[in-house]
GROMACS .gro file of C-alpha atoms in nm:
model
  391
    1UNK     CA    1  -2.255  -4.824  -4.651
    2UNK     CA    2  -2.249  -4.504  -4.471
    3UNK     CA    3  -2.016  -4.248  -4.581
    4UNK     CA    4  -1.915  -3.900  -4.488
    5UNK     CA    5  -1.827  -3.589  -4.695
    6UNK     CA    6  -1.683  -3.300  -4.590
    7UNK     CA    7  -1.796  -2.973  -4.812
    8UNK     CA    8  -2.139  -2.825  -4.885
    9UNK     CA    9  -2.023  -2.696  -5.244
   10UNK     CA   10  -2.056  -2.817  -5.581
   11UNK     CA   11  -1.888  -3.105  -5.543
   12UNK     CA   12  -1.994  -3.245  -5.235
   13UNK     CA   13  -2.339  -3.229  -5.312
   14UNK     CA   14  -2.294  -3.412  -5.639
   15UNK     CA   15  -2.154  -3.683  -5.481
   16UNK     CA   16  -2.416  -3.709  -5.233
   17UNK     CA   17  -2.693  -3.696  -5.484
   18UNK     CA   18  -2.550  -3.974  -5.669
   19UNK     CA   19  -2.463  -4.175  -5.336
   20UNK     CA   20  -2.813  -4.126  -5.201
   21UNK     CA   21  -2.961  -4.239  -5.540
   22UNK     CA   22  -2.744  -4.584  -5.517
   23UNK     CA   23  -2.867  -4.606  -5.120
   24UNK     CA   24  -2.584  -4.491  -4.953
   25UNK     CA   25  -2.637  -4.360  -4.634
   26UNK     CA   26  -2.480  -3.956  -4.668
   27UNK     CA   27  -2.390  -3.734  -4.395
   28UNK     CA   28  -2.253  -3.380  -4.499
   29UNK     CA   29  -2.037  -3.153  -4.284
   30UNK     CA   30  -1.905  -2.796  -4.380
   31UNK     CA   31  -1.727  -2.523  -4.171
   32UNK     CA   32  -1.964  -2.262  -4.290
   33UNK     CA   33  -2.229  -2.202  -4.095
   34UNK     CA   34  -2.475  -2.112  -4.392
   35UNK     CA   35  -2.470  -2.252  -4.763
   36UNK     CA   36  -2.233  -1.997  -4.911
   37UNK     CA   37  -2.340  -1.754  -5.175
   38UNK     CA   38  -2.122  -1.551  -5.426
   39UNK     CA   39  -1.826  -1.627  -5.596
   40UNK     CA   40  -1.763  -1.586  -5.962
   41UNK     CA   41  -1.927  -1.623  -6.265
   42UNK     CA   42  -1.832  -1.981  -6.416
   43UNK     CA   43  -1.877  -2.061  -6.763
   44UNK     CA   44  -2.072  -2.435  -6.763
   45UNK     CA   45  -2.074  -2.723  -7.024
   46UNK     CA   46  -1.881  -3.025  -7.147
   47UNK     CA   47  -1.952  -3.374  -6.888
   48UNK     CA   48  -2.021  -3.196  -6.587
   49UNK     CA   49  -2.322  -3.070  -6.787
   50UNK     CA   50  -2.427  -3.386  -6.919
   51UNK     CA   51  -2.386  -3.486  -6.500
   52UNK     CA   52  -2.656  -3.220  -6.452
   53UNK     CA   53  -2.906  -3.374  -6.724
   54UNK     CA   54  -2.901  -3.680  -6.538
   55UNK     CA   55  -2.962  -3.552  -6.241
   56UNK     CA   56  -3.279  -3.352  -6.402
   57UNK     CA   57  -3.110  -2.996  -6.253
   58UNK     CA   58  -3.080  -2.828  -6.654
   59UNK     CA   59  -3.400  -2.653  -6.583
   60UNK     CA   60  -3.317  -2.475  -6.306
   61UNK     CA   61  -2.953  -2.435  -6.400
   62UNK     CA   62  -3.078  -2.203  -6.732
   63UNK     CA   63  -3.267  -2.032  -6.555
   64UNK     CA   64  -3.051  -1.883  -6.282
   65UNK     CA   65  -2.796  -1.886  -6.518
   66UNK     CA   66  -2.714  -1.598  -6.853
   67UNK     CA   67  -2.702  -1.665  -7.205
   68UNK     CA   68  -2.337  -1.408  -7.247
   69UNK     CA   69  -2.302  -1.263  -7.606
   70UNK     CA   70  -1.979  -1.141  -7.597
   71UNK     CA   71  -1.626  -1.114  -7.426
   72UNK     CA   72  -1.550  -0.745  -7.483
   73UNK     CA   73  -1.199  -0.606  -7.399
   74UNK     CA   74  -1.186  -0.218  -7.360
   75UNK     CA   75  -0.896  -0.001  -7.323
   76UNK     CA   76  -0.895   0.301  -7.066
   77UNK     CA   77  -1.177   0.504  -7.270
   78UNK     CA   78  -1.398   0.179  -7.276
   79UNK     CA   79  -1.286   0.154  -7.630
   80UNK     CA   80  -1.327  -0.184  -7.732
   81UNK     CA   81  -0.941  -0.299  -7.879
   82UNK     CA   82  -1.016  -0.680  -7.883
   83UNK     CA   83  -1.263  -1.000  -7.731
   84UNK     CA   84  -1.528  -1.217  -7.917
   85UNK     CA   85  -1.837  -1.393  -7.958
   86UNK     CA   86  -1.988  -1.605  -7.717
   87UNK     CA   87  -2.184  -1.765  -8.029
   88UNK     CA   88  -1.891  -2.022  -8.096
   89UNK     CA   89  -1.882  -2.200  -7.779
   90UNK     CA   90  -2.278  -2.255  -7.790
   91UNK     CA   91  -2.213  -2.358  -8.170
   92UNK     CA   92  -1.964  -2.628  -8.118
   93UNK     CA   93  -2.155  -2.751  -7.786
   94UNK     CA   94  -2.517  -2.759  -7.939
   95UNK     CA   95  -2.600  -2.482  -7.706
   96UNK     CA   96  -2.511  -2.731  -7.456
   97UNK     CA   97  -2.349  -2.362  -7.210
   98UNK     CA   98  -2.444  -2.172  -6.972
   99UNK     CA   99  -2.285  -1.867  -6.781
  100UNK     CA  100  -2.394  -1.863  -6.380
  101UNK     CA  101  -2.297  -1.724  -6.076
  102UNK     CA  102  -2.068  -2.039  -5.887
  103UNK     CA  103  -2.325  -1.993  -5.583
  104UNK     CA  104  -2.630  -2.019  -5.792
  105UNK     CA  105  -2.482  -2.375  -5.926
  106UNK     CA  106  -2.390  -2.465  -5.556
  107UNK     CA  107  -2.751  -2.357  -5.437
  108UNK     CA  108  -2.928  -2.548  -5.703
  109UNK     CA  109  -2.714  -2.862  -5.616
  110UNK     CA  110  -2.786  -2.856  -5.210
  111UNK     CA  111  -3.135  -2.793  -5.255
  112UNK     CA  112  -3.120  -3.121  -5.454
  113UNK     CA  113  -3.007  -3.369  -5.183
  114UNK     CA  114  -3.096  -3.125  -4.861
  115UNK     CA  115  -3.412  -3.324  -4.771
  116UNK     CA  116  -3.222  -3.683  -4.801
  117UNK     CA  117  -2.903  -3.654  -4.615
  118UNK     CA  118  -2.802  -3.514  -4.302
  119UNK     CA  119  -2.622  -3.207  -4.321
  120UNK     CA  120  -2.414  -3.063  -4.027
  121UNK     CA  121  -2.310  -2.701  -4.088
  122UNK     CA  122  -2.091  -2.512  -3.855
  123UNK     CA  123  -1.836  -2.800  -3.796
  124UNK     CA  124  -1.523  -2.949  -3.881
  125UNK     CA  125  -1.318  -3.243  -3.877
  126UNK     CA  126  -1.112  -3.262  -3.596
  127UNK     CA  127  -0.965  -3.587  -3.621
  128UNK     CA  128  -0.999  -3.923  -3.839
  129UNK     CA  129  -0.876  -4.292  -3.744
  130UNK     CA  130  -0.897  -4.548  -3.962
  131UNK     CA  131  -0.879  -4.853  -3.872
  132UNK     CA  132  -0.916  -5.060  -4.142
  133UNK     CA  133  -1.262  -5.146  -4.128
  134UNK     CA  134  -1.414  -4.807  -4.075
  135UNK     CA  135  -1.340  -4.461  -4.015
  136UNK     CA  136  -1.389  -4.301  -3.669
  137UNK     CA  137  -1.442  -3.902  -3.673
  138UNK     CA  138  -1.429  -3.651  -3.454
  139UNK     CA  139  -1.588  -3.342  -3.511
  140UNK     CA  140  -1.539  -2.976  -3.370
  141UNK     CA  141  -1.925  -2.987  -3.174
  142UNK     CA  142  -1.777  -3.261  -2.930
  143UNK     CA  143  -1.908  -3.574  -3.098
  144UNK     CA  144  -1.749  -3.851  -3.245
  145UNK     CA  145  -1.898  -4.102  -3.516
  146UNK     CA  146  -1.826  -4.415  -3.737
  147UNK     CA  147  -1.868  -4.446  -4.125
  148UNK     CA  148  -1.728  -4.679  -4.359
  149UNK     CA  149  -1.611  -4.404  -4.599
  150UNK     CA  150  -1.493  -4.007  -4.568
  151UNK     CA  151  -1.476  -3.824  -4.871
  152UNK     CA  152  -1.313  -3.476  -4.884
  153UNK     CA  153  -1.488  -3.263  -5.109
  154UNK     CA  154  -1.359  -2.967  -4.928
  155UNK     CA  155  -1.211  -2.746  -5.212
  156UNK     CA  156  -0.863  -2.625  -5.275
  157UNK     CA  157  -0.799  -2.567  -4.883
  158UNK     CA  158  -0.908  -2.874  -4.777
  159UNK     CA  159  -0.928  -2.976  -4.430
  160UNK     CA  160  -0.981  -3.361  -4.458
  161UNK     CA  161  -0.664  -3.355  -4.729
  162UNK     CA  162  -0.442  -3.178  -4.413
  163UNK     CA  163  -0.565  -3.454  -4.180
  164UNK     CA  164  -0.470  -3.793  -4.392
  165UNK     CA  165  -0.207  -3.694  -4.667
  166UNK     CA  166  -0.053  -3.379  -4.462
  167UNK     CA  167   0.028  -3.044  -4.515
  168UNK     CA  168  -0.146  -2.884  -4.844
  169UNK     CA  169   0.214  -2.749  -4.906
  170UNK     CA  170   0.311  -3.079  -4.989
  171UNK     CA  171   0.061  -3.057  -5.274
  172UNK     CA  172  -0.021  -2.748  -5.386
  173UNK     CA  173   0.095  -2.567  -5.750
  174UNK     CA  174   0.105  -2.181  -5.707
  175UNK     CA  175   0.075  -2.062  -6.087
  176UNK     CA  176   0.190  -1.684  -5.972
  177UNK     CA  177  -0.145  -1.514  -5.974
  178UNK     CA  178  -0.435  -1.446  -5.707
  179UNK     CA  179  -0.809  -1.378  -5.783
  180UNK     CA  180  -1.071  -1.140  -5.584
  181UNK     CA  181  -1.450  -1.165  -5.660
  182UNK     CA  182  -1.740  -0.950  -5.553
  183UNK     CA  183  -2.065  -0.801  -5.640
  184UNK     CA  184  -2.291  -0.516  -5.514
  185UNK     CA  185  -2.638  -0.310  -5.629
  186UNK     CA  186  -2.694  -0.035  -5.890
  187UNK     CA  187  -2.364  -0.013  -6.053
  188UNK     CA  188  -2.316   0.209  -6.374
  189UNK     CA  189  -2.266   0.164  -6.663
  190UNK     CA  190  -2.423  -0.165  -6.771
  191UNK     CA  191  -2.369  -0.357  -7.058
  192UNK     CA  192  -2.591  -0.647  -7.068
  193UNK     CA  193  -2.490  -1.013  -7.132
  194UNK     CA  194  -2.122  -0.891  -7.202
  195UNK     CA  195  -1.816  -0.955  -6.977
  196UNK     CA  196  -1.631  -0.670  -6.986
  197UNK     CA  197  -1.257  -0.671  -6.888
  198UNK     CA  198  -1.001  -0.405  -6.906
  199UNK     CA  199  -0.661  -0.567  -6.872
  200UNK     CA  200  -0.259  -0.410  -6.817
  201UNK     CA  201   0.068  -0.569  -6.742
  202UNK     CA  202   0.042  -0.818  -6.505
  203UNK     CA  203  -0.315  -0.745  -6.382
  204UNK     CA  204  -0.704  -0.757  -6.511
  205UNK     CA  205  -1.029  -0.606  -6.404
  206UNK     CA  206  -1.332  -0.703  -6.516
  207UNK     CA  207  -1.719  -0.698  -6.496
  208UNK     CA  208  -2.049  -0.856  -6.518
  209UNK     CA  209  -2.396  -0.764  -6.496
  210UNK     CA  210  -2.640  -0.965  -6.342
  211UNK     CA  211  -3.013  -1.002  -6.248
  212UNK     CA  212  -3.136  -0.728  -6.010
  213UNK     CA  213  -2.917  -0.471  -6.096
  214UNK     CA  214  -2.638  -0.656  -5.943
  215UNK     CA  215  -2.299  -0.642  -6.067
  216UNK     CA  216  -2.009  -0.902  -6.037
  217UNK     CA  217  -1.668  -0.816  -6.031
  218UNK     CA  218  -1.346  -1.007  -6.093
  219UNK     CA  219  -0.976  -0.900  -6.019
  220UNK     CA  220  -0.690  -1.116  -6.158
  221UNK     CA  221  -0.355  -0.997  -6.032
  222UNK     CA  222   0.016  -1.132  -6.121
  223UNK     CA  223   0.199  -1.204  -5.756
  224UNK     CA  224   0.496  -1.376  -5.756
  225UNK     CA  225   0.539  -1.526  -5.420
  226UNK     CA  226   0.143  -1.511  -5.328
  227UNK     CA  227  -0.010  -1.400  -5.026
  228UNK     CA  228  -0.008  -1.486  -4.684
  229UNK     CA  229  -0.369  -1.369  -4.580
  230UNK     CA  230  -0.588  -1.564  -4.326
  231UNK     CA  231  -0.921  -1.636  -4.534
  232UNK     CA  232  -1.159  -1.460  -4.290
  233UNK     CA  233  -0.956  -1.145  -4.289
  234UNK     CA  234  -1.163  -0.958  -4.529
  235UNK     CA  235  -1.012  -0.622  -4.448
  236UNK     CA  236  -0.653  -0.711  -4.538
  237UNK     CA  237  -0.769  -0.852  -4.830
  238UNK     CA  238  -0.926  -0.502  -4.986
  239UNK     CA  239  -0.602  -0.352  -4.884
  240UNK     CA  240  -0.430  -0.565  -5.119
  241UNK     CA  241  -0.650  -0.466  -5.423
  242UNK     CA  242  -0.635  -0.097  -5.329
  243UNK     CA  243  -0.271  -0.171  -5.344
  244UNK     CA  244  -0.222  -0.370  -5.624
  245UNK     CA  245  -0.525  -0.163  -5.868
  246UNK     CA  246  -0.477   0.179  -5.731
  247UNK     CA  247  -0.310   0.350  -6.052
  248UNK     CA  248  -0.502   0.105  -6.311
  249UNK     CA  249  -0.734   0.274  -6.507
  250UNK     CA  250  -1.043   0.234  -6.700
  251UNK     CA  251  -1.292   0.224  -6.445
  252UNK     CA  252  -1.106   0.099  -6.176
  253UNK     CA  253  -1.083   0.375  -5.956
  254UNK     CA  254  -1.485   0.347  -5.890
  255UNK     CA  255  -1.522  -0.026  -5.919
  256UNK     CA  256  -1.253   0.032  -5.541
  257UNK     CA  257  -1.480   0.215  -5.400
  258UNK     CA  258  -1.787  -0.007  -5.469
  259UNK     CA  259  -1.560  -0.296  -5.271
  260UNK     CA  260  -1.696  -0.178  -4.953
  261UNK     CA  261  -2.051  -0.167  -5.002
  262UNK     CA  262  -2.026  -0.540  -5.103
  263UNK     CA  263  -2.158  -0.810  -4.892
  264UNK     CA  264  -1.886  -1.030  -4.903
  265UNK     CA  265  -1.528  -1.067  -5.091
  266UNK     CA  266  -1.385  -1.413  -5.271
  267UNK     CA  267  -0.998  -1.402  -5.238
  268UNK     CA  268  -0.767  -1.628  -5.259
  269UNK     CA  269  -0.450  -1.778  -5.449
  270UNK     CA  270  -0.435  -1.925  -5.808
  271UNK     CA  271  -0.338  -2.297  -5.747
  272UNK     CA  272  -0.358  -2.653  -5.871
  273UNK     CA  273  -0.344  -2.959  -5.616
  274UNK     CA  274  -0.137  -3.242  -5.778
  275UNK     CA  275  -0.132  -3.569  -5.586
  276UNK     CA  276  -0.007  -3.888  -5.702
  277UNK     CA  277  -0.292  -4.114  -5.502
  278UNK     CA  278  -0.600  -3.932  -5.442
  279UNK     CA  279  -0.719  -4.178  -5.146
  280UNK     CA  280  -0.576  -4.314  -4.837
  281UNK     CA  281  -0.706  -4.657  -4.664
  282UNK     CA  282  -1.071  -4.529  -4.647
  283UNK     CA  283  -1.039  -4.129  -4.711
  284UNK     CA  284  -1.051  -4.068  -5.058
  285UNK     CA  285  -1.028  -3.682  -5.195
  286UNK     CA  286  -1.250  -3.539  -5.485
  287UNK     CA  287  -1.292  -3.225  -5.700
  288UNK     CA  288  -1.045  -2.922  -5.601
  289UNK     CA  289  -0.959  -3.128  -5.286
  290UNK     CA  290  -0.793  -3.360  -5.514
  291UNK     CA  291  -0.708  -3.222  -5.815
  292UNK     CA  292  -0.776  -2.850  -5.847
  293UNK     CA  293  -0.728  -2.716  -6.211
  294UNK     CA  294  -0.751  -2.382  -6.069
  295UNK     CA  295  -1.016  -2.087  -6.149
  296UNK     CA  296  -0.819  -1.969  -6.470
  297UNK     CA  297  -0.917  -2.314  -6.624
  298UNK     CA  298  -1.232  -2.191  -6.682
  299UNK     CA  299  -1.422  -2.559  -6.603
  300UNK     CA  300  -1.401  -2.639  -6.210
  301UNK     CA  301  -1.703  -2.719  -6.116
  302UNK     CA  302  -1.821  -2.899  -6.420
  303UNK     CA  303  -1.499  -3.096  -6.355
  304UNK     CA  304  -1.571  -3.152  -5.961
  305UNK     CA  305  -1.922  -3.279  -6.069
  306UNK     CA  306  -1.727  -3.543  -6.306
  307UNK     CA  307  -1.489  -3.631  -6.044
  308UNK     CA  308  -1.780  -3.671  -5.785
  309UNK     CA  309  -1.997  -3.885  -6.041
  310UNK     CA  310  -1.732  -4.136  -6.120
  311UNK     CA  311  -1.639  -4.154  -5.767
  312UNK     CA  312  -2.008  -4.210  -5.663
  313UNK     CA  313  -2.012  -4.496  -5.947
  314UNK     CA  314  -1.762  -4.680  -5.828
  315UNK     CA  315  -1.883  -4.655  -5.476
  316UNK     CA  316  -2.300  -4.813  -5.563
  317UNK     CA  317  -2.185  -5.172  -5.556
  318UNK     CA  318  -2.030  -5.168  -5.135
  319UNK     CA  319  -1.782  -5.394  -5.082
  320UNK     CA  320  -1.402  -5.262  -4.982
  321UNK     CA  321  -1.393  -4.838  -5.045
  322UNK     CA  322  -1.038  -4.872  -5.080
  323UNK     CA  323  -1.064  -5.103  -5.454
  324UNK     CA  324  -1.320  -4.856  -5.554
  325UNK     CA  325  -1.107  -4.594  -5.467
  326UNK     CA  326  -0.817  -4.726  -5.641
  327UNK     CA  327  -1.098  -4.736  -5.944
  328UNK     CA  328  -1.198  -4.409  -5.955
  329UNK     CA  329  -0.828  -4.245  -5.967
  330UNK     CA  330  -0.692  -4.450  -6.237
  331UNK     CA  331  -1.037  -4.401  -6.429
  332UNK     CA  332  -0.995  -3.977  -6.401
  333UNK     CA  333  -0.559  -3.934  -6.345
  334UNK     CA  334  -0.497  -3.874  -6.709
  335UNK     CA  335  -0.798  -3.672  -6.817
  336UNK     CA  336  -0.745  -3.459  -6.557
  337UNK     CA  337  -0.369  -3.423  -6.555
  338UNK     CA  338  -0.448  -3.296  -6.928
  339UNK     CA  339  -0.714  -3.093  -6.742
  340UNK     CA  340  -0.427  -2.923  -6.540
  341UNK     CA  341  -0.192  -2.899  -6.790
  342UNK     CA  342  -0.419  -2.712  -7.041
  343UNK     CA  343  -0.488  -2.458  -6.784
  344UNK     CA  344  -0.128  -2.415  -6.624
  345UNK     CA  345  -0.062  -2.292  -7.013
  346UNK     CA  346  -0.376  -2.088  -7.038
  347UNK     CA  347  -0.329  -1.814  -6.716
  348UNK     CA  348  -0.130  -1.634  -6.866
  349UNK     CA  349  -0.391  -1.525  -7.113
  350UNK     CA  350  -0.609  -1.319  -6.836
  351UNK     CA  351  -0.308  -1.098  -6.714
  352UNK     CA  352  -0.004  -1.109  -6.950
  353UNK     CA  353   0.308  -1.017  -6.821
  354UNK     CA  354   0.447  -0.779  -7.065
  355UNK     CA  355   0.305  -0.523  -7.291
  356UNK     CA  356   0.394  -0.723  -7.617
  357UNK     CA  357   0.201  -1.042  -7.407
  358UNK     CA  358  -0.053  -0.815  -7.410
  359UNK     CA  359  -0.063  -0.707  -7.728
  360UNK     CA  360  -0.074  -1.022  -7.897
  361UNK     CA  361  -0.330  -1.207  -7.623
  362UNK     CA  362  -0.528  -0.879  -7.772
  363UNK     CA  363  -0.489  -0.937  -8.120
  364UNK     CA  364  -0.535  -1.325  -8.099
  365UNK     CA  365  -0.922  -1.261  -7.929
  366UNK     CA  366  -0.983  -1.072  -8.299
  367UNK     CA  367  -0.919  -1.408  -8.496
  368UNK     CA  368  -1.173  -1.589  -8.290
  369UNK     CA  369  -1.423  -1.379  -8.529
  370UNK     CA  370  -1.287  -1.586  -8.808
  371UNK     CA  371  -1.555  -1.920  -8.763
  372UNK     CA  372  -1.256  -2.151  -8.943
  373UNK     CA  373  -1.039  -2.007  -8.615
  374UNK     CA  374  -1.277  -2.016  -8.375
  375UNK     CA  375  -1.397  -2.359  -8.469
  376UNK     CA  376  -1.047  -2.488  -8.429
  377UNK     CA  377  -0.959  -2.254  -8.116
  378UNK     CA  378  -1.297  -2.347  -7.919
  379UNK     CA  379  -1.289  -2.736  -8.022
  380UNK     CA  380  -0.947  -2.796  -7.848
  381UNK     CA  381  -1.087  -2.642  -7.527
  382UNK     CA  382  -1.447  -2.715  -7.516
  383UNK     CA  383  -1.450  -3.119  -7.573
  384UNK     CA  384  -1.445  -3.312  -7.254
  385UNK     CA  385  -1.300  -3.628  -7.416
  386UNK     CA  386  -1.358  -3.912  -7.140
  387UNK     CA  387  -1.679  -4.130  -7.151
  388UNK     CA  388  -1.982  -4.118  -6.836
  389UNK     CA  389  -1.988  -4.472  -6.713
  390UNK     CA  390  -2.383  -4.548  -6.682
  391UNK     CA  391  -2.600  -4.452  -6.418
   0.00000   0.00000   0.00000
């Protein structure tokens, strides 16, 4: 079998890891031209980390990644007026968590397959036809090639979705709020191993520090009818969070002015993908392609590597894609729809929308000091329950 997979993230290289292990042939083909860096920091455990262990990556995934004490909520004097202990979550997982940058995780995962599948970056899908026993694609270079299999890994705005199920319109769950990452040298003040986040009506700030006197930075803003911003117009995209954080305070006003000596900005919309079928014929969609829980979920790409690993399972024994296709959803549709759910009812926690919201979100982070609370609290959130098939 030879299969295709459009994205160079953490999905798609899960997938092709676990493909190449089973000996399917794996080509890999992403817009970017470079393996993409940055991002946000992503909180990592549950299956997708118990993915990672088999794959032998935990090593290397502790060490780029931080061992986060607290979740500290200040007011505008840095006062701290609520947050909590990190020590729960690495309690009820065995210490089975880890806080990394998302492009560390991606990194770690290419470098893991990049010497046993080909890897085309700088191109795109142009065009697909299936014709029932294969797939012929077209890509943006001018070439055209056969496969038995294409599998769109390509995130939340994904091209190979747009090409065989249509418009992401069609599919796509705004949940009202956008997101804006970036990170740059020798910021002050510091505050080690704590994610700091100063939150008002309807909009949060908050920071990170990381190795190298880097700092990361995270915007969450309420936006009722999204925005309409093209992805590589990083310019417009500062405007809006001048706009939308310009009277916030805290240290807001300085964290603005730090935007432009970063190297590059994530922006983008707050969404879940909801599909009833997550294949067509022999195109099949995984991780945010297919099912996006969105950013606020807190669990993406552990979640991406689970969809990726089943999907890889049910693709080691050849035969017709489409049955193991068919396999895969109805193995994943429920745990994830849970997935979705849990997190559709969670965003409002990062940027409430009114003051007594805010209050309360405030006061509720206080019980979470209370182990009988936070036992309860962290359980419900931090237990993956689905089974790994086997390797």
């Amino acid at each position: 079998m030879k299969v295709l997979i459009s994205g160079a993230g953490i999905t798609g290289p899960t997938l092709a890891w676990w493909l190449r292990r089973y000996g399917v042939d794996v080509v890999i083909v992403e817009q970017a031209s470079h393996l993409r860096t940055g991002g946000y920091v992503i909180d990592f455990w549950g299956a997708g980390f118990d993915i990672a262990e088999r794959m032998s990556l935990l090593p290397q995934i502790r060490e780029a990644g931080y061992a986060m004490q607290e979740v500290r909520i200040v007011d505008d004097a840095n006062r701290r007026i609520g947050g909590f202990s990190v020590d729960v979550f690495r309690r009820l997982t065995a210490g089975r968590y880890v806080s990394l940058p998302r492009g560390d995780l991606a990194s770690i995962l290419f470098h893991s397959i990049e010497n046993d599948a080909e890897v085309l970056f700088g191109e795109t899908i142009e065009h697909l036809d299936d014709t029932g026993s294969g797939v012929r694609v077209d890509l943006s270079g001018g070439s055209s090639r056969d496969f038995d299999a294409v599998i769109g890994a390509d995130g939340l705005h994904s091209r190979v979705r747009e090409l065989a199920f249509g418009p992401e319109s069609q599919f796509e769950t705004y949940l009202g709020y956008c997101v804006a990452a970036f990170e740059v040298d020798g910021y002050r003040p510091r505050d080690e191993l704590v994610f700091v986040m100063h939150t008002e009506v309807g909009r949060q700030v908050a920071r990170f520090t990381l190795r190298g006197d880097r700092t990361m930075f995270l915007f969450i803003f309420k936006e009722q009818g999204g925005i309409a911003i093209p992805m590589e117009d990083t310019e417009a995209q500062k405007s809006v969070l001048r706009d939308r954080f310009r009277d916030c305070g805290w240290e807001t006003a300085q964290i603005l002015k730090e935007m432009d000596r970063a190297g590059s900005l994530y922006f983008d919309r707050v969404s879940q993908i909801r599909m009833e079928e997550w294949w067509r014929g022999r195109v099949a969609l995984t991780g945010d392609a297919a099912f996006c829980v969105s950013l606020l979920g807190g669990q993406g790409s552990a979640l991406a590597m689970i969809g990726a690993y089943f999907l890889a399972h049910e693709l080691k024994n050849g035969g017709d894609p489409t049955a193991a296709f068919k396999r895969y959803h109805a193995s994943l549709d429920g745990f994830l729809r849970s997935k979705q759910k849990d997190a559709e009812n969670f965003a409002g926690w990062f940027a409430p929308s009114s003051r007594i919201r805010l209050f309360l979100r405030n006061q509720a982070t206080k019980l979470l000091g209370i182990p009988l609370v936070a036992d309860l609290a962290g359980r419900n959130g931090l237990l993956d329950r689905i089974t790994l098939p086997p390797e």
